[in-house]
């Protein structure tokens, strides 16, 4: 069984994953897990969840999840309208339709120089895992 993990921006996105995506993919033998973006990790206290404030904080959360070798696929579910200005692609959005602007931003984090491919798995047919370099 494959495992898909969805990093959600907040509780609404978590509900969408739990009530819509998970039941749909379960029939395709995909195990779906989810977590809500951690906004604050105070020493010795409860962590705060939901809301995205900077790209750096999101990148840190992704780095932590990429260490989990049981995750087959990692993805995010974020609100476009609330993305911070430092998210790759946001500052260079072209004028035009909302579709054009989203189409520009969506692939930009994958192009960011801090995300570099690692060596392929030992199997020649296996996928290449991606990991973040120091940014």
Coordinates of N, CA and C in Angstrom, one line a residue:
X1 N 0.8 -1.2 0.0 CA 0.0 0.0 0.0 C 0.9 1.2 0.0
X2 N 0.6 2.2 -0.9 CA 1.3 3.4 -0.9 C 0.8 4.4 0.1
X3 N 1.7 5.3 0.6 CA 1.3 6.3 1.6 C 1.4 7.7 1.1
X4 N 0.3 8.4 1.0 CA 0.3 9.8 0.6 C 0.2 10.6 1.9
X5 N 1.1 11.6 2.1 CA 0.9 12.5 3.2 C 0.6 13.9 2.7
X6 N -0.4 14.5 3.3 CA -0.8 15.9 2.9 C -0.5 16.8 4.0
X7 N 0.3 17.8 3.8 CA 0.6 18.9 4.7 C -0.5 20.0 4.5
X8 N -1.4 20.2 5.4 CA -2.5 21.1 5.3 C -2.2 22.4 5.9
X9 N -2.7 23.5 5.3 CA -2.4 24.8 5.9 C -3.2 25.0 7.2
X10 N -4.4 24.5 7.3 CA -5.3 24.7 8.4 C -6.3 23.6 8.6
X11 N -7.2 23.8 9.5 CA -8.2 22.8 9.8 C -9.2 22.6 8.6
X12 N -9.5 23.6 7.8 CA -10.4 23.4 6.7 C -9.8 22.5 5.7
X13 N -8.6 22.7 5.3 CA -7.9 21.8 4.4 C -7.8 20.4 4.9
X14 N -7.5 20.3 6.2 CA -7.5 19.0 6.8 C -8.8 18.2 6.7
X15 N -9.9 19.0 6.8 CA -11.3 18.4 6.7 C -11.5 17.9 5.2
X16 N -11.0 18.7 4.3 CA -11.1 18.3 2.8 C -10.4 17.0 2.6
X17 N -9.2 16.9 3.2 CA -8.4 15.6 3.0 C -9.1 14.5 3.7
X18 N -9.6 14.7 4.9 CA -10.2 13.6 5.7 C -11.5 13.1 5.0
X19 N -12.3 14.1 4.6 CA -13.7 13.7 4.1 C -13.8 13.5 2.6
X20 N -12.9 14.0 1.8 CA -13.0 13.9 0.4 C -11.9 13.0 -0.2
X21 N -10.7 13.5 0.0 CA -9.5 12.8 -0.7 C -9.2 11.4 -0.1
X22 N -9.2 11.3 1.2 CA -8.9 10.0 1.8 C -9.9 8.9 1.4
X23 N -11.2 9.1 1.5 CA -12.2 8.1 1.0 C -12.0 7.7 -0.4
X24 N -11.7 8.7 -1.3 CA -11.6 8.4 -2.7 C -10.3 7.6 -3.0
X25 N -9.2 8.0 -2.4 CA -8.0 7.2 -2.7 C -7.9 5.9 -1.9
X26 N -8.6 5.7 -0.9 CA -8.6 4.4 -0.2 C -9.0 3.3 -1.1
X27 N -9.9 3.6 -2.0 CA -10.4 2.5 -2.9 C -9.3 2.2 -3.9
X28 N -8.3 3.0 -4.1 CA -7.1 2.8 -5.0 C -5.9 2.3 -4.2
X29 N -6.2 1.8 -3.0 CA -5.1 1.2 -2.2 C -4.0 2.2 -1.8
X30 N -4.5 3.5 -1.6 CA -3.5 4.5 -1.1 C -3.9 4.9 0.3
X31 N -3.0 4.8 1.2 CA -3.2 5.2 2.6 C -2.9 6.7 2.7
X32 N -3.8 7.5 3.2 CA -3.6 8.9 3.2 C -3.5 9.3 4.7
X33 N -2.4 10.1 5.0 CA -2.2 10.7 6.3 C -2.2 12.2 6.1
X34 N -2.4 12.9 7.1 CA -2.4 14.4 7.0 C -1.8 15.0 8.3
X35 N -1.3 16.2 8.1 CA -0.9 17.0 9.3 C -1.2 18.5 9.0
X36 N -1.4 19.3 10.0 CA -1.7 20.7 9.9 C -0.4 21.4 10.1
X37 N -0.1 22.4 9.3 CA 1.1 23.2 9.3 C 1.3 23.7 10.8
X38 N 2.5 23.5 11.3 CA 2.8 24.0 12.7 C 3.3 25.5 12.6
X39 N 2.6 26.4 13.2 CA 3.0 27.8 13.1 C 3.9 28.2 14.2
X40 N 3.9 27.5 15.3 CA 4.8 27.9 16.5 C 5.0 26.7 17.3
X41 N 6.3 26.5 17.6 CA 6.7 25.4 18.5 C 7.4 26.0 19.8
X42 N 6.6 26.4 20.8 CA 7.2 27.0 21.9 C 7.9 25.9 22.8
X43 N 9.0 26.3 23.4 CA 9.8 25.3 24.2 C 8.9 24.9 25.4
X44 N 8.7 23.6 25.5 CA 7.9 23.1 26.6 C 6.4 23.3 26.6
X45 N 5.9 23.9 25.5 CA 4.5 24.1 25.5 C 3.8 23.4 24.3
X46 N 2.5 23.7 24.2 CA 1.8 23.1 23.0 C 2.1 23.9 21.8
X47 N 2.2 23.1 20.7 CA 2.5 23.8 19.4 C 1.1 24.4 18.8
X48 N 1.3 25.4 18.1 CA 0.1 26.1 17.5 C 0.0 25.6 16.0
X49 N -1.2 25.4 15.5 CA -1.4 24.9 14.2 C -2.3 25.8 13.3
X50 N -2.0 25.8 12.0 CA -2.8 26.5 11.0 C -2.2 27.8 10.7
X51 N -2.3 28.2 9.4 CA -1.9 29.5 8.9 C -0.4 29.5 8.5
X52 N -0.2 30.0 7.4 CA 1.2 30.0 6.8 C 1.7 31.5 6.8
X53 N 2.9 31.7 7.5 CA 3.4 33.1 7.6 C 4.6 33.3 6.7
X54 N 5.5 32.3 6.5 CA 6.6 32.5 5.6 C 7.0 31.2 4.9
X55 N 7.7 31.4 3.8 CA 8.2 30.3 3.0 C 9.2 29.5 3.8
X56 N 10.0 30.1 4.6 CA 11.0 29.4 5.4 C 10.4 28.5 6.4
X57 N 9.3 28.9 7.0 CA 8.6 28.0 8.0 C 8.0 26.8 7.3
X58 N 7.4 27.0 6.1 CA 6.9 25.9 5.3 C 8.0 25.0 4.9
X59 N 9.1 25.5 4.4 CA 10.2 24.7 4.0 C 10.8 23.8 5.1
X60 N 10.8 24.4 6.3 CA 11.2 23.6 7.5 C 10.3 22.5 7.8
X61 N 9.0 22.7 7.7 CA 8.0 21.7 7.9 C 8.1 20.6 6.9
X62 N 8.4 20.9 5.6 CA 8.6 20.0 4.6 C 9.8 19.1 4.8
X63 N 10.9 19.8 5.2 CA 12.2 19.1 5.5 C 11.9 18.0 6.6
X64 N 11.2 18.4 7.6 CA 10.9 17.4 8.7 C 10.1 16.2 8.2
X65 N 9.1 16.5 7.3 CA 8.3 15.4 6.8 C 9.1 14.5 5.8
X66 N 10.0 15.1 5.1 CA 10.8 14.3 4.1 C 11.7 13.3 4.8
X67 N 11.9 13.5 6.1 CA 12.8 12.5 6.8 C 12.0 11.2 7.1
X68 N 10.7 11.2 6.9 CA 9.9 10.0 7.2 C 9.9 9.1 6.0
X69 N 10.6 8.0 6.1 CA 10.8 7.1 5.0 C 9.6 6.3 4.6
X70 N 8.5 6.4 5.5 CA 7.3 5.6 5.2 C 6.4 6.4 4.3
X71 N 6.7 7.7 4.0 CA 5.8 8.5 3.1 C 6.3 8.2 1.7
X72 N 5.4 7.8 0.9 CA 5.7 7.5 -0.6 C 5.6 8.8 -1.3
X73 N 4.5 9.6 -1.1 CA 4.3 10.9 -1.7 C 4.0 11.9 -0.7
X74 N 4.6 13.1 -0.8 CA 4.3 14.2 0.1 C 3.8 15.4 -0.8
X75 N 2.7 15.9 -0.3 CA 2.1 17.1 -1.1 C 1.6 18.1 -0.1
X76 N 1.1 19.2 -0.6 CA 0.6 20.3 0.3 C -0.8 20.7 -0.2
X77 N -1.6 21.2 0.7 CA -2.9 21.8 0.4 C -2.9 23.1 1.1
X78 N -2.7 24.2 0.3 CA -2.6 25.5 0.8 C -3.5 26.5 0.1
X79 N -4.0 27.5 0.8 CA -4.8 28.5 0.2 C -4.0 29.5 -0.6
X80 N -4.2 29.6 -1.9 CA -3.4 30.5 -2.7 C -3.5 31.9 -2.3
X81 N -4.7 32.4 -1.9 CA -4.9 33.8 -1.6 C -4.2 34.2 -0.4
X82 N -3.8 33.3 0.5 CA -3.1 33.7 1.7 C -1.6 33.4 1.7
X83 N -1.1 33.0 0.5 CA 0.3 32.6 0.5 C 1.2 33.9 0.8
X84 N 2.2 33.8 1.6 CA 3.1 34.9 1.9 C 3.8 35.3 0.6
X85 N 4.2 36.6 0.6 CA 5.0 37.1 -0.6 C 6.3 36.5 -0.8
X86 N 6.9 35.8 0.2 CA 8.2 35.2 0.0 C 8.2 33.8 -0.6
X87 N 7.0 33.3 -0.8 CA 6.8 32.0 -1.4 C 7.4 32.1 -2.9
X88 N 8.2 31.2 -3.3 CA 8.8 31.3 -4.7 C 7.7 31.5 -5.7
X89 N 7.9 32.4 -6.6 CA 6.9 32.7 -7.7 C 5.9 33.8 -7.3
X90 N 5.7 34.1 -6.1 CA 4.7 35.1 -5.7 C 5.1 36.5 -6.1
X91 N 6.4 36.8 -6.0 CA 6.8 38.2 -6.3 C 6.9 38.4 -7.8
X92 N 7.0 37.3 -8.6 CA 7.1 37.5 -10.0 C 5.9 37.1 -10.8
X93 N 4.7 37.1 -10.1 CA 3.5 36.7 -10.8 C 3.2 37.7 -12.0
X94 N 2.9 37.1 -13.1 CA 2.6 38.0 -14.2 C 1.2 38.6 -14.1
X95 N 1.0 39.7 -14.7 CA -0.4 40.3 -14.8 C -1.3 39.3 -15.6
X96 N -2.5 39.4 -15.4 CA -3.4 38.5 -16.2 C -4.5 37.8 -15.4
X97 N -4.9 36.8 -15.9 CA -6.1 36.1 -15.3 C -5.6 35.4 -14.0
X98 N -6.5 35.1 -13.1 CA -6.1 34.3 -11.9 C -5.5 33.0 -12.3
X99 N -6.0 32.4 -13.3 CA -5.5 31.1 -13.7 C -4.0 31.2 -14.1
X100 N -3.7 32.3 -14.9 CA -2.3 32.5 -15.3 C -1.4 32.7 -14.1
X101 N -1.9 33.5 -13.1 CA -1.1 33.8 -12.0 C -0.8 32.5 -11.1
X102 N -1.8 31.7 -10.9 CA -1.7 30.5 -10.2 C -0.8 29.5 -10.9
X103 N -0.9 29.4 -12.2 CA -0.1 28.5 -13.0 C 1.4 28.9 -12.9
X104 N 1.6 30.2 -12.7 CA 3.0 30.6 -12.6 C 3.6 30.2 -11.2
X105 N 2.8 30.4 -10.2 CA 3.2 30.2 -8.8 C 3.4 28.7 -8.5
X106 N 2.4 27.9 -8.9 CA 2.3 26.5 -8.5 C 3.6 25.7 -8.7
X107 N 4.3 25.8 -9.8 CA 5.6 25.0 -10.0 C 6.8 25.7 -9.4
X108 N 6.7 26.9 -9.0 CA 7.9 27.7 -8.6 C 8.7 27.0 -7.4
X109 N 8.0 26.6 -6.4 CA 8.8 25.9 -5.3 C 9.6 24.7 -5.7
X110 N 9.1 24.0 -6.7 CA 9.9 22.9 -7.2 C 11.1 23.3 -7.9
X111 N 11.2 24.6 -8.5 CA 12.3 25.1 -9.2 C 13.3 25.7 -8.2
X112 N 12.9 26.0 -7.0 CA 13.7 26.7 -6.1 C 15.1 26.0 -5.9
X113 N 16.2 26.8 -5.8 CA 17.5 26.2 -5.8 C 17.8 25.3 -4.6
X114 N 17.0 25.5 -3.5 CA 17.3 24.7 -2.3 C 16.7 23.3 -2.4
X115 N 16.0 23.0 -3.4 CA 15.4 21.6 -3.5 C 16.2 20.9 -4.6
X116 N 17.1 20.0 -4.3 CA 17.9 19.3 -5.3 C 17.7 17.8 -5.2
X117 N 17.8 17.1 -6.3 CA 17.5 15.7 -6.3 C 18.7 15.0 -5.6
X118 N 18.4 13.9 -5.0 CA 19.5 13.0 -4.4 C 19.7 11.9 -5.4
X119 N 20.6 11.0 -5.1 CA 20.8 9.9 -5.9 C 19.6 9.0 -6.0
X120 N 19.4 8.3 -7.1 CA 18.2 7.4 -7.2 C 18.3 6.3 -6.1
X121 N 17.2 5.7 -5.8 CA 17.2 4.5 -4.9 C 18.1 3.4 -5.5
X122 N 18.4 2.4 -4.7 CA 19.3 1.3 -5.2 C 18.7 0.6 -6.4
X123 N 17.4 0.6 -6.4 CA 16.7 0.0 -7.6 C 16.8 0.9 -8.8
X124 N 17.2 0.4 -9.9 CA 17.3 1.3 -11.1 C 16.0 1.8 -11.6
X125 N 14.9 1.1 -11.2 CA 13.6 1.5 -11.6 C 12.9 2.3 -10.6
X126 N 13.5 2.5 -9.4 CA 12.8 3.2 -8.3 C 12.8 4.7 -8.5
X127 N 12.0 5.4 -7.8 CA 11.9 6.8 -7.9 C 13.1 7.5 -7.3
X128 N 13.4 8.7 -7.8 CA 14.4 9.6 -7.1 C 13.7 10.4 -6.0
X129 N 14.3 10.2 -4.8 CA 13.7 11.0 -3.7 C 14.3 12.4 -3.8
X130 N 13.5 13.4 -3.4 CA 14.0 14.8 -3.4 C 14.2 15.2 -2.0
X131 N 15.2 16.0 -1.8 CA 15.5 16.5 -0.4 C 15.9 17.9 -0.5
X132 N 15.7 18.7 0.5 CA 16.1 20.1 0.5 C 17.6 20.2 0.8
X133 N 18.3 21.0 0.1 CA 19.6 21.4 0.5 C 19.5 22.5 1.5
X134 N 20.6 22.9 2.1 CA 20.6 24.1 2.9 C 20.3 25.3 2.1
X135 N 19.4 26.1 2.5 CA 19.0 27.3 1.7 C 19.6 28.6 2.4

